[in-house]
PDB file of C-alpha atoms in Angstrom:
ATOM      1  CA  UNK A   1      49.004 166.754  30.260  1.00 39.00           C
ATOM      2  CA  UNK A   2      48.835 169.461  27.615  1.00 43.00           C
ATOM      3  CA  UNK A   3      52.444 170.273  26.791  1.00 54.00           C
ATOM      4  CA  UNK A   4      51.694 173.527  25.034  1.00 71.00           C
ATOM      5  CA  UNK A   5      50.015 175.524  27.752  1.00 83.00           C
ATOM      6  CA  UNK A   6      51.071 179.152  27.949  1.00 87.00           C
ATOM      7  CA  UNK A   7      52.951 180.402  30.987  1.00 90.00           C
ATOM      8  CA  UNK A   8      51.699 183.402  32.889  1.00 92.00           C
ATOM      9  CA  UNK A   9      53.231 185.317  35.798  1.00 94.00           C
ATOM     10  CA  UNK A  10      51.245 186.063  38.917  1.00 96.00           C
ATOM     11  CA  UNK A  11      52.260 188.025  41.984  1.00 97.00           C
ATOM     12  CA  UNK A  12      51.034 187.667  45.553  1.00 98.00           C
ATOM     13  CA  UNK A  13      51.740 189.373  48.857  1.00 98.00           C
ATOM     14  CA  UNK A  14      52.105 188.121  52.380  1.00 97.00           C
ATOM     15  CA  UNK A  15      50.777 190.720  54.802  1.00 97.00           C
ATOM     16  CA  UNK A  16      51.073 190.464  58.579  1.00 96.00           C
ATOM     17  CA  UNK A  17      49.200 191.993  61.491  1.00 95.00           C
ATOM     18  CA  UNK A  18      50.733 193.114  64.783  1.00 92.00           C
ATOM     19  CA  UNK A  19      50.724 189.511  66.066  1.00 92.00           C
ATOM     20  CA  UNK A  20      52.670 188.296  63.051  1.00 93.00           C
ATOM     21  CA  UNK A  21      49.639 186.469  61.623  1.00 96.00           C
ATOM     22  CA  UNK A  22      49.162 186.306  57.867  1.00 97.00           C
ATOM     23  CA  UNK A  23      46.207 187.634  55.887  1.00 97.00           C
ATOM     24  CA  UNK A  24      44.381 185.023  53.814  1.00 98.00           C
ATOM     25  CA  UNK A  25      41.281 185.611  51.688  1.00 98.00           C
ATOM     26  CA  UNK A  26      38.675 182.948  51.006  1.00 97.00           C
ATOM     27  CA  UNK A  27      37.799 182.558  47.344  1.00 96.00           C
ATOM     28  CA  UNK A  28      34.197 183.002  46.264  1.00 96.00           C
ATOM     29  CA  UNK A  29      32.113 179.861  45.776  1.00 94.00           C
ATOM     30  CA  UNK A  30      31.702 180.713  42.091  1.00 93.00           C
ATOM     31  CA  UNK A  31      35.460 181.067  41.406  1.00 91.00           C
ATOM     32  CA  UNK A  32      36.553 179.096  38.397  1.00 89.00           C
ATOM     33  CA  UNK A  33      39.628 177.782  40.238  1.00 89.00           C
ATOM     34  CA  UNK A  34      39.762 176.684  43.857  1.00 92.00           C
ATOM     35  CA  UNK A  35      36.275 177.893  44.895  1.00 95.00           C
ATOM     36  CA  UNK A  36      35.920 178.251  48.664  1.00 95.00           C
ATOM     37  CA  UNK A  37      39.638 177.783  49.289  1.00 96.00           C
ATOM     38  CA  UNK A  38      41.915 180.236  51.091  1.00 97.00           C
ATOM     39  CA  UNK A  39      44.108 182.428  48.976  1.00 96.00           C
ATOM     40  CA  UNK A  40      46.818 185.069  49.210  1.00 97.00           C
ATOM     41  CA  UNK A  41      45.913 188.483  47.802  1.00 98.00           C
ATOM     42  CA  UNK A  42      47.359 188.819  44.312  1.00 97.00           C
ATOM     43  CA  UNK A  43      46.888 187.873  40.679  1.00 96.00           C
ATOM     44  CA  UNK A  44      48.088 188.108  37.133  1.00 95.00           C
ATOM     45  CA  UNK A  45      50.715 190.631  36.006  1.00 95.00           C
ATOM     46  CA  UNK A  46      49.608 192.843  33.110  1.00 93.00           C
ATOM     47  CA  UNK A  47      52.042 193.062  30.186  1.00 86.00           C
ATOM     48  CA  UNK A  48      53.152 196.650  30.788  1.00 88.00           C
ATOM     49  CA  UNK A  49      53.541 196.414  34.565  1.00 94.00           C
ATOM     50  CA  UNK A  50      56.566 195.708  36.731  1.00 94.00           C
ATOM     51  CA  UNK A  51      56.004 192.891  39.237  1.00 95.00           C
ATOM     52  CA  UNK A  52      55.887 195.416  42.072  1.00 95.00           C
ATOM     53  CA  UNK A  53      53.300 197.575  40.295  1.00 95.00           C
ATOM     54  CA  UNK A  54      51.215 194.468  39.698  1.00 96.00           C
ATOM     55  CA  UNK A  55      51.270 193.328  43.322  1.00 97.00           C
ATOM     56  CA  UNK A  56      50.382 196.846  44.544  1.00 97.00           C
ATOM     57  CA  UNK A  57      47.412 196.932  42.113  1.00 97.00           C
ATOM     58  CA  UNK A  58      46.169 193.414  42.888  1.00 97.00           C
ATOM     59  CA  UNK A  59      46.358 193.838  46.668  1.00 97.00           C
ATOM     60  CA  UNK A  60      44.537 197.163  46.334  1.00 97.00           C
ATOM     61  CA  UNK A  61      41.799 195.634  44.165  1.00 97.00           C
ATOM     62  CA  UNK A  62      41.276 192.650  46.464  1.00 97.00           C
ATOM     63  CA  UNK A  63      41.665 194.230  49.930  1.00 97.00           C
ATOM     64  CA  UNK A  64      41.564 198.036  49.608  1.00 96.00           C
ATOM     65  CA  UNK A  65      45.038 198.184  51.177  1.00 95.00           C
ATOM     66  CA  UNK A  66      47.956 200.177  49.703  1.00 95.00           C
ATOM     67  CA  UNK A  67      51.137 198.228  50.249  1.00 95.00           C
ATOM     68  CA  UNK A  68      54.795 199.031  49.685  1.00 94.00           C
ATOM     69  CA  UNK A  69      56.141 195.679  48.503  1.00 95.00           C
ATOM     70  CA  UNK A  70      59.469 194.609  49.979  1.00 93.00           C
ATOM     71  CA  UNK A  71      61.723 191.716  49.036  1.00 92.00           C
ATOM     72  CA  UNK A  72      60.529 188.596  47.256  1.00 93.00           C
ATOM     73  CA  UNK A  73      59.562 186.092  49.949  1.00 94.00           C
ATOM     74  CA  UNK A  74      59.451 183.074  47.662  1.00 92.00           C
ATOM     75  CA  UNK A  75      58.262 181.583  44.430  1.00 90.00           C
ATOM     76  CA  UNK A  76      56.141 178.624  43.498  1.00 91.00           C
ATOM     77  CA  UNK A  77      54.793 177.253  40.220  1.00 90.00           C
ATOM     78  CA  UNK A  78      51.604 175.461  39.400  1.00 91.00           C
ATOM     79  CA  UNK A  79      49.444 174.305  36.529  1.00 89.00           C
ATOM     80  CA  UNK A  80      45.843 175.232  35.923  1.00 87.00           C
ATOM     81  CA  UNK A  81      43.703 173.542  33.254  1.00 86.00           C
ATOM     82  CA  UNK A  82      44.630 176.167  30.649  1.00 87.00           C
ATOM     83  CA  UNK A  83      47.963 177.612  31.757  1.00 90.00           C
ATOM     84  CA  UNK A  84      51.100 177.238  33.804  1.00 90.00           C
ATOM     85  CA  UNK A  85      51.588 179.873  36.461  1.00 93.00           C
ATOM     86  CA  UNK A  86      54.853 181.271  37.806  1.00 93.00           C
ATOM     87  CA  UNK A  87      53.844 182.776  41.151  1.00 95.00           C
ATOM     88  CA  UNK A  88      56.153 185.309  42.788  1.00 95.00           C
ATOM     89  CA  UNK A  89      55.307 186.155  46.412  1.00 97.00           C
ATOM     90  CA  UNK A  90      56.370 189.540  47.825  1.00 96.00           C
ATOM     91  CA  UNK A  91      56.736 190.514  51.415  1.00 95.00           C
ATOM     92  CA  UNK A  92      53.972 193.107  51.763  1.00 95.00           C
ATOM     93  CA  UNK A  93      54.887 194.139  55.290  1.00 93.00           C
ATOM     94  CA  UNK A  94      52.902 194.949  58.367  1.00 92.00           C
ATOM     95  CA  UNK A  95      49.291 196.066  57.976  1.00 90.00           C
ATOM     96  CA  UNK A  96      46.779 197.712  60.303  1.00 85.00           C
ATOM     97  CA  UNK A  97      44.285 199.059  57.731  1.00 85.00           C
ATOM     98  CA  UNK A  98      40.748 197.720  57.305  1.00 90.00           C
ATOM     99  CA  UNK A  99      40.144 195.071  54.655  1.00 94.00           C
ATOM    100  CA  UNK A 100      37.539 195.705  51.940  1.00 96.00           C
ATOM    101  CA  UNK A 101      36.990 192.553  49.908  1.00 96.00           C
ATOM    102  CA  UNK A 102      36.121 192.480  46.195  1.00 95.00           C
ATOM    103  CA  UNK A 103      33.695 190.047  44.532  1.00 94.00           C
ATOM    104  CA  UNK A 104      36.564 187.577  44.145  1.00 94.00           C
ATOM    105  CA  UNK A 105      36.624 186.673  47.832  1.00 96.00           C
ATOM    106  CA  UNK A 106      33.925 186.100  50.443  1.00 96.00           C
ATOM    107  CA  UNK A 107      35.848 186.188  53.722  1.00 96.00           C
ATOM    108  CA  UNK A 108      39.195 187.106  55.188  1.00 97.00           C
ATOM    109  CA  UNK A 109      41.100 186.083  58.293  1.00 97.00           C
ATOM    110  CA  UNK A 110      44.501 186.321  59.932  1.00 97.00           C
ATOM    111  CA  UNK A 111      46.212 183.009  60.643  1.00 97.00           C
ATOM    112  CA  UNK A 112      49.431 182.013  62.394  1.00 96.00           C
ATOM    113  CA  UNK A 113      52.068 180.325  60.276  1.00 95.00           C
ATOM    114  CA  UNK A 114      51.652 177.212  62.434  1.00 94.00           C
ATOM    115  CA  UNK A 115      47.947 177.105  61.601  1.00 96.00           C
ATOM    116  CA  UNK A 116      48.489 177.759  57.879  1.00 97.00           C
ATOM    117  CA  UNK A 117      50.907 174.842  57.618  1.00 95.00           C
ATOM    118  CA  UNK A 118      48.087 172.501  58.715  1.00 94.00           C
ATOM    119  CA  UNK A 119      45.251 173.981  56.630  1.00 96.00           C
ATOM    120  CA  UNK A 120      43.371 171.676  54.248  1.00 93.00           C
ATOM    121  CA  UNK A 121      41.519 174.417  52.428  1.00 95.00           C
ATOM    122  CA  UNK A 122      44.647 176.058  51.011  1.00 95.00           C
ATOM    123  CA  UNK A 123      45.709 175.273  47.408  1.00 94.00           C
ATOM    124  CA  UNK A 124      48.715 172.962  47.388  1.00 92.00           C
ATOM    125  CA  UNK A 125      51.003 175.592  45.817  1.00 94.00           C
ATOM    126  CA  UNK A 126      50.462 177.991  48.721  1.00 96.00           C
ATOM    127  CA  UNK A 127      51.088 175.152  51.161  1.00 94.00           C
ATOM    128  CA  UNK A 128      54.392 174.561  49.370  1.00 93.00           C
ATOM    129  CA  UNK A 129      55.182 178.274  49.549  1.00 95.00           C
ATOM    130  CA  UNK A 130      54.448 178.538  53.292  1.00 96.00           C
ATOM    131  CA  UNK A 131      56.330 175.302  53.988  1.00 94.00           C
ATOM    132  CA  UNK A 132      59.463 176.706  52.373  1.00 91.00           C
ATOM    133  CA  UNK A 133      58.857 180.101  53.945  1.00 93.00           C
ATOM    134  CA  UNK A 134      58.752 178.582  57.439  1.00 92.00           C
ATOM    135  CA  UNK A 135      62.040 176.764  56.801  1.00 89.00           C
ATOM    136  CA  UNK A 136      63.703 179.965  55.636  1.00 83.00           C
ATOM    137  CA  UNK A 137      62.343 182.210  58.399  1.00 79.00           C
ATOM    138  CA  UNK A 138      63.071 180.433  61.640  1.00 71.00           C
ATOM    139  CA  UNK A 139      63.454 183.634  63.651  1.00 67.00           C
ATOM    140  CA  UNK A 140      60.377 184.609  65.690  1.00 64.00           C
ATOM    141  CA  UNK A 141      58.457 187.478  64.110  1.00 65.00           C
ATOM    142  CA  UNK A 142      59.113 190.906  65.602  1.00 69.00           C
ATOM    143  CA  UNK A 143      56.563 193.529  64.671  1.00 65.00           C
ATOM    144  CA  UNK A 144      57.810 197.035  63.896  1.00 66.00           C
ATOM    145  CA  UNK A 145      57.820 199.405  66.903  1.00 63.00           C
TER     146      UNK A 145
ATOM    147  CA  UNK B   1      73.044 176.703  52.758  1.00 39.00           C
ATOM    148  CA  UNK B   2      72.299 180.305  53.617  1.00 42.00           C
ATOM    149  CA  UNK B   3      68.556 180.440  54.203  1.00 54.00           C
ATOM    150  CA  UNK B   4      68.250 184.208  54.015  1.00 71.00           C
ATOM    151  CA  UNK B   5      69.527 184.914  50.528  1.00 83.00           C
ATOM    152  CA  UNK B   6      67.496 187.473  48.617  1.00 88.00           C
ATOM    153  CA  UNK B   7      65.563 186.413  45.528  1.00 90.00           C
ATOM    154  CA  UNK B   8      66.070 188.257  42.276  1.00 92.00           C
ATOM    155  CA  UNK B   9      64.303 187.915  38.933  1.00 94.00           C
ATOM    156  CA  UNK B  10      66.234 187.493  35.714  1.00 96.00           C
ATOM    157  CA  UNK B  11      64.943 187.252  32.176  1.00 97.00           C
ATOM    158  CA  UNK B  12      66.478 185.484  29.182  1.00 98.00           C
ATOM    159  CA  UNK B  13      65.565 185.002  25.546  1.00 98.00           C
ATOM    160  CA  UNK B  14      65.832 182.082  23.171  1.00 97.00           C
ATOM    161  CA  UNK B  15      66.550 183.354  19.667  1.00 97.00           C
ATOM    162  CA  UNK B  16      66.598 181.137  16.584  1.00 96.00           C
ATOM    163  CA  UNK B  17      68.183 181.441  13.151  1.00 95.00           C
ATOM    164  CA  UNK B  18      66.645 180.253   9.878  1.00 92.00           C
ATOM    165  CA  UNK B  19      67.761 176.662  10.601  1.00 92.00           C
ATOM    166  CA  UNK B  20      66.019 176.659  13.971  1.00 93.00           C
ATOM    167  CA  UNK B  21      69.326 176.741  15.857  1.00 96.00           C
ATOM    168  CA  UNK B  22      69.560 178.646  19.137  1.00 97.00           C
ATOM    169  CA  UNK B  23      71.864 181.556  19.918  1.00 97.00           C
ATOM    170  CA  UNK B  24      74.192 180.999  22.864  1.00 98.00           C
ATOM    171  CA  UNK B  25      76.834 183.438  24.134  1.00 98.00           C
ATOM    172  CA  UNK B  26      80.032 182.334  25.844  1.00 97.00           C
ATOM    173  CA  UNK B  27      80.709 184.134  29.119  1.00 96.00           C
ATOM    174  CA  UNK B  28      83.950 186.049  29.505  1.00 96.00           C
ATOM    175  CA  UNK B  29      86.787 184.322  31.341  1.00 94.00           C
ATOM    176  CA  UNK B  30      86.674 187.020  34.033  1.00 93.00           C
ATOM    177  CA  UNK B  31      82.941 186.594  34.753  1.00 91.00           C
ATOM    178  CA  UNK B  32      82.222 186.212  38.437  1.00 89.00           C
ATOM    179  CA  UNK B  33      79.796 183.343  37.793  1.00 89.00           C
ATOM    180  CA  UNK B  34      80.237 180.553  35.242  1.00 92.00           C
ATOM    181  CA  UNK B  35      83.322 182.008  33.445  1.00 95.00           C
ATOM    182  CA  UNK B  36      83.827 180.476  29.996  1.00 95.00           C
ATOM    183  CA  UNK B  37      80.443 178.738  30.013  1.00 96.00           C
ATOM    184  CA  UNK B  38      77.711 179.180  27.429  1.00 97.00           C
ATOM    185  CA  UNK B  39      74.841 181.430  28.316  1.00 96.00           C
ATOM    186  CA  UNK B  40      71.524 182.700  27.010  1.00 97.00           C
ATOM    187  CA  UNK B  41      71.308 186.444  26.410  1.00 98.00           C
ATOM    188  CA  UNK B  42      69.577 188.084  29.373  1.00 97.00           C
ATOM    189  CA  UNK B  43      70.032 189.287  32.926  1.00 96.00           C
ATOM    190  CA  UNK B  44      68.541 190.952  35.940  1.00 95.00           C
ATOM    191  CA  UNK B  45      65.232 192.838  35.846  1.00 95.00           C
ATOM    192  CA  UNK B  46      65.451 196.418  37.106  1.00 93.00           C
ATOM    193  CA  UNK B  47      62.842 197.407  39.711  1.00 86.00           C
ATOM    194  CA  UNK B  48      60.822 199.721  37.461  1.00 88.00           C
ATOM    195  CA  UNK B  49      60.790 197.475  34.369  1.00 94.00           C
ATOM    196  CA  UNK B  50      58.262 194.961  33.133  1.00 94.00           C
ATOM    197  CA  UNK B  51      59.772 191.550  32.368  1.00 95.00           C
ATOM    198  CA  UNK B  52      59.391 192.193  28.637  1.00 95.00           C
ATOM    199  CA  UNK B  53      61.106 195.581  28.860  1.00 95.00           C
ATOM    200  CA  UNK B  54      63.947 193.952  30.775  1.00 96.00           C
ATOM    201  CA  UNK B  55      64.480 191.165  28.241  1.00 97.00           C
ATOM    202  CA  UNK B  56      64.422 193.650  25.351  1.00 97.00           C
ATOM    203  CA  UNK B  57      67.064 195.796  27.127  1.00 97.00           C
ATOM    204  CA  UNK B  58      69.307 192.889  28.145  1.00 97.00           C
ATOM    205  CA  UNK B  59      69.285 191.256  24.702  1.00 97.00           C
ATOM    206  CA  UNK B  60      70.056 194.650  23.149  1.00 97.00           C
ATOM    207  CA  UNK B  61      72.957 195.276  25.558  1.00 97.00           C
ATOM    208  CA  UNK B  62      74.467 191.831  25.043  1.00 97.00           C
ATOM    209  CA  UNK B  63      73.901 191.243  21.310  1.00 97.00           C
ATOM    210  CA  UNK B  64      72.894 194.538  19.643  1.00 96.00           C
ATOM    211  CA  UNK B  65      69.651 192.872  18.522  1.00 96.00           C
ATOM    212  CA  UNK B  66      66.182 194.435  19.022  1.00 95.00           C
ATOM    213  CA  UNK B  67      63.733 191.680  19.809  1.00 95.00           C
ATOM    214  CA  UNK B  68      59.969 191.578  20.196  1.00 94.00           C
ATOM    215  CA  UNK B  69      59.546 189.083  23.019  1.00 95.00           C
ATOM    216  CA  UNK B  70      56.791 186.518  22.556  1.00 93.00           C
ATOM    217  CA  UNK B  71      55.384 184.017  25.011  1.00 92.00           C
ATOM    218  CA  UNK B  72      57.273 182.713  28.035  1.00 93.00           C
ATOM    219  CA  UNK B  73      59.113 179.569  26.915  1.00 94.00           C
ATOM    220  CA  UNK B  74      59.898 178.313  30.390  1.00 92.00           C
ATOM    221  CA  UNK B  75      61.208 179.074  33.823  1.00 90.00           C
ATOM    222  CA  UNK B  76      63.995 177.730  35.951  1.00 91.00           C
ATOM    223  CA  UNK B  77      65.420 178.663  39.353  1.00 90.00           C
ATOM    224  CA  UNK B  78      68.912 178.512  40.707  1.00 91.00           C
ATOM    225  CA  UNK B  79      71.089 179.631  43.571  1.00 89.00           C
ATOM    226  CA  UNK B  80      74.230 181.721  43.312  1.00 87.00           C
ATOM    227  CA  UNK B  81      76.556 182.305  46.280  1.00 86.00           C
ATOM    228  CA  UNK B  82      74.729 185.493  47.273  1.00 87.00           C
ATOM    229  CA  UNK B  83      71.219 185.156  45.880  1.00 90.00           C
ATOM    230  CA  UNK B  84      68.452 182.935  44.570  1.00 90.00           C
ATOM    231  CA  UNK B  85      67.465 183.597  40.991  1.00 93.00           C
ATOM    232  CA  UNK B  86      64.040 183.134  39.401  1.00 93.00           C
ATOM    233  CA  UNK B  87      64.844 182.942  35.677  1.00 95.00           C
ATOM    234  CA  UNK B  88      62.044 183.531  33.174  1.00 95.00           C
ATOM    235  CA  UNK B  89      62.887 182.615  29.563  1.00 97.00           C
ATOM    236  CA  UNK B  90      61.023 184.345  26.727  1.00 96.00           C
ATOM    237  CA  UNK B  91      60.661 183.220  23.173  1.00 95.00           C
ATOM    238  CA  UNK B  92      62.593 185.940  21.338  1.00 95.00           C
ATOM    239  CA  UNK B  93      61.684 184.727  17.860  1.00 93.00           C
ATOM    240  CA  UNK B  94      63.571 184.375  14.639  1.00 92.00           C
ATOM    241  CA  UNK B  95      66.679 186.519  14.109  1.00 90.00           C
ATOM    242  CA  UNK B  96      68.783 187.361  11.068  1.00 85.00           C
ATOM    243  CA  UNK B  97      70.608 190.469  12.383  1.00 86.00           C
ATOM    244  CA  UNK B  98      74.325 190.576  13.135  1.00 90.00           C
ATOM    245  CA  UNK B  99      75.455 189.941  16.701  1.00 94.00           C
ATOM    246  CA  UNK B 100      77.571 192.578  18.486  1.00 96.00           C
ATOM    247  CA  UNK B 101      78.839 191.189  21.785  1.00 96.00           C
ATOM    248  CA  UNK B 102      79.415 193.263  24.928  1.00 95.00           C
ATOM    249  CA  UNK B 103      82.312 192.804  27.385  1.00 94.00           C
ATOM    250  CA  UNK B 104      80.234 190.185  29.206  1.00 94.00           C
ATOM    251  CA  UNK B 105      80.706 187.554  26.503  1.00 96.00           C
ATOM    252  CA  UNK B 106      83.625 186.516  24.331  1.00 96.00           C
ATOM    253  CA  UNK B 107      82.030 184.387  21.630  1.00 96.00           C
ATOM    254  CA  UNK B 108      78.656 183.459  20.196  1.00 97.00           C
ATOM    255  CA  UNK B 109      77.350 180.509  18.219  1.00 97.00           C
ATOM    256  CA  UNK B 110      74.163 178.918  16.969  1.00 97.00           C
ATOM    257  CA  UNK B 111      73.505 175.377  18.183  1.00 97.00           C
ATOM    258  CA  UNK B 112      70.850 172.779  17.448  1.00 96.00           C
ATOM    259  CA  UNK B 113      68.648 171.734  20.351  1.00 95.00           C
ATOM    260  CA  UNK B 114      70.091 168.230  20.041  1.00 94.00           C
ATOM    261  CA  UNK B 115      73.606 169.596  20.485  1.00 96.00           C
ATOM    262  CA  UNK B 116      72.625 171.876  23.398  1.00 97.00           C
ATOM    263  CA  UNK B 117      71.117 168.952  25.307  1.00 95.00           C
ATOM    264  CA  UNK B 118      74.552 167.281  25.307  1.00 94.00           C
ATOM    265  CA  UNK B 119      76.701 170.347  26.115  1.00 96.00           C
ATOM    266  CA  UNK B 120      78.968 170.195  29.168  1.00 93.00           C
ATOM    267  CA  UNK B 121      79.828 173.878  29.198  1.00 95.00           C
ATOM    268  CA  UNK B 122      76.274 175.056  29.834  1.00 95.00           C
ATOM    269  CA  UNK B 123      75.217 175.957  33.413  1.00 94.00           C
ATOM    270  CA  UNK B 124      72.998 173.253  34.872  1.00 92.00           C
ATOM    271  CA  UNK B 125      69.937 175.534  35.067  1.00 94.00           C
ATOM    272  CA  UNK B 126      69.993 176.170  31.318  1.00 96.00           C
ATOM    273  CA  UNK B 127      70.377 172.431  30.708  1.00 94.00           C
ATOM    274  CA  UNK B 128      67.256 171.937  32.826  1.00 93.00           C
ATOM    275  CA  UNK B 129      65.458 174.644  30.857  1.00 95.00           C
ATOM    276  CA  UNK B 130      66.361 173.161  27.444  1.00 96.00           C
ATOM    277  CA  UNK B 131      65.542 169.654  28.656  1.00 94.00           C
ATOM    278  CA  UNK B 132      62.020 170.731  29.588  1.00 91.00           C
ATOM    279  CA  UNK B 133      61.749 172.863  26.461  1.00 93.00           C
ATOM    280  CA  UNK B 134      62.558 169.879  24.232  1.00 92.00           C
ATOM    281  CA  UNK B 135      59.865 167.796  25.961  1.00 89.00           C
ATOM    282  CA  UNK B 136      57.291 170.538  25.470  1.00 83.00           C
ATOM    283  CA  UNK B 137      58.173 171.339  21.829  1.00 79.00           C
ATOM    284  CA  UNK B 138      58.222 168.040  20.005  1.00 71.00           C
ATOM    285  CA  UNK B 139      57.115 169.516  16.686  1.00 67.00           C
ATOM    286  CA  UNK B 140      59.926 170.149  14.185  1.00 64.00           C
ATOM    287  CA  UNK B 141      60.797 173.839  13.914  1.00 65.00           C
ATOM    288  CA  UNK B 142      59.323 175.682  10.940  1.00 69.00           C
ATOM    289  CA  UNK B 143      60.948 179.021  10.212  1.00 65.00           C
ATOM    290  CA  UNK B 144      58.689 181.899   9.197  1.00 66.00           C
ATOM    291  CA  UNK B 145      58.214 182.322   5.435  1.00 63.00           C
TER     292      UNK B 145
END
C-alpha cells in the first residue's frame, strides 16, 4: 500500500423514479477503473466548486438531468491505484426526465434497493453505501404527489 | 442510535510551526460539544462555499491566520447528538503568524505529533485522524527554508 496517495473528494447522487427505484449507470468497457460495472452518476469535485455545484455539474454531464441536490444521503471512502477518494452521496430527488448518457457510460437502468443490495457488478464502495442507506431508511419510499 | 440524523461536512486544518509541532486550540468551557478539550481549527462548511474556502474562513475566524490550504491530509467521521459529521482535514502549511483566538477557544498551544498521540483531552475523532496521519507520514518533518 502506497501511504502517500493524495486524497480527492467526489460527489454522487441517488436519483429515484416514481416507483422508488434508483438510477445506476454502467461504466464503459474502456473505463480505467471498474469497466463494465454499475455506477452512480457523479465524479470529482473541482477546486473552486461547492459540493452541491459539483454534483449538479456531474449529474448533468453524465445524464443530461438538472437536479436540485438535497441532504447528504451518506458517505463512503475507497482507494484507487493512485488516490484515496472521499465520496459524498447526495439525495438527488425524484426524476422523470429522459437520460442522455455521456461517453463515460454505456447503459442505464433503474433498480430496486433490494436488487442493488444483491448486485455483483457494483463496486464494493457503492455496495457499502447502499447497505448503510438501507439500514438508515427503513420506511417504505413514498413518491411525491 | 437515531438513524435519521443529517450529515454535515466540516473542514479542519493542521498547521505547523518551525519545529514541526501542530497547532491545537482548547475549546471554551461553555462549548456545547467537547468543552475544555483540544481541537483543530475549523468548522462547518457553508452551502455556497468550496471546502478550501470554508477552511480558509474558519481558520481565519478562529486564529486570525490566513492560510493557503494544501492537500487533504485525512478524513474522519463522527456522530454528535444531532448530526453525523464528515470531517475533512487539510494541510494548512507552516505558520509563523500570531494567533488571535475567538470566543470559541480559550487557549492554544503547539504540540509534537508524539505528544498528541498520547493526549487524553483530544476528541476521539482527532485521535483517530492523528493516528492515521502518523502512519502515513513516517518521514521526519523538514520545515521550509
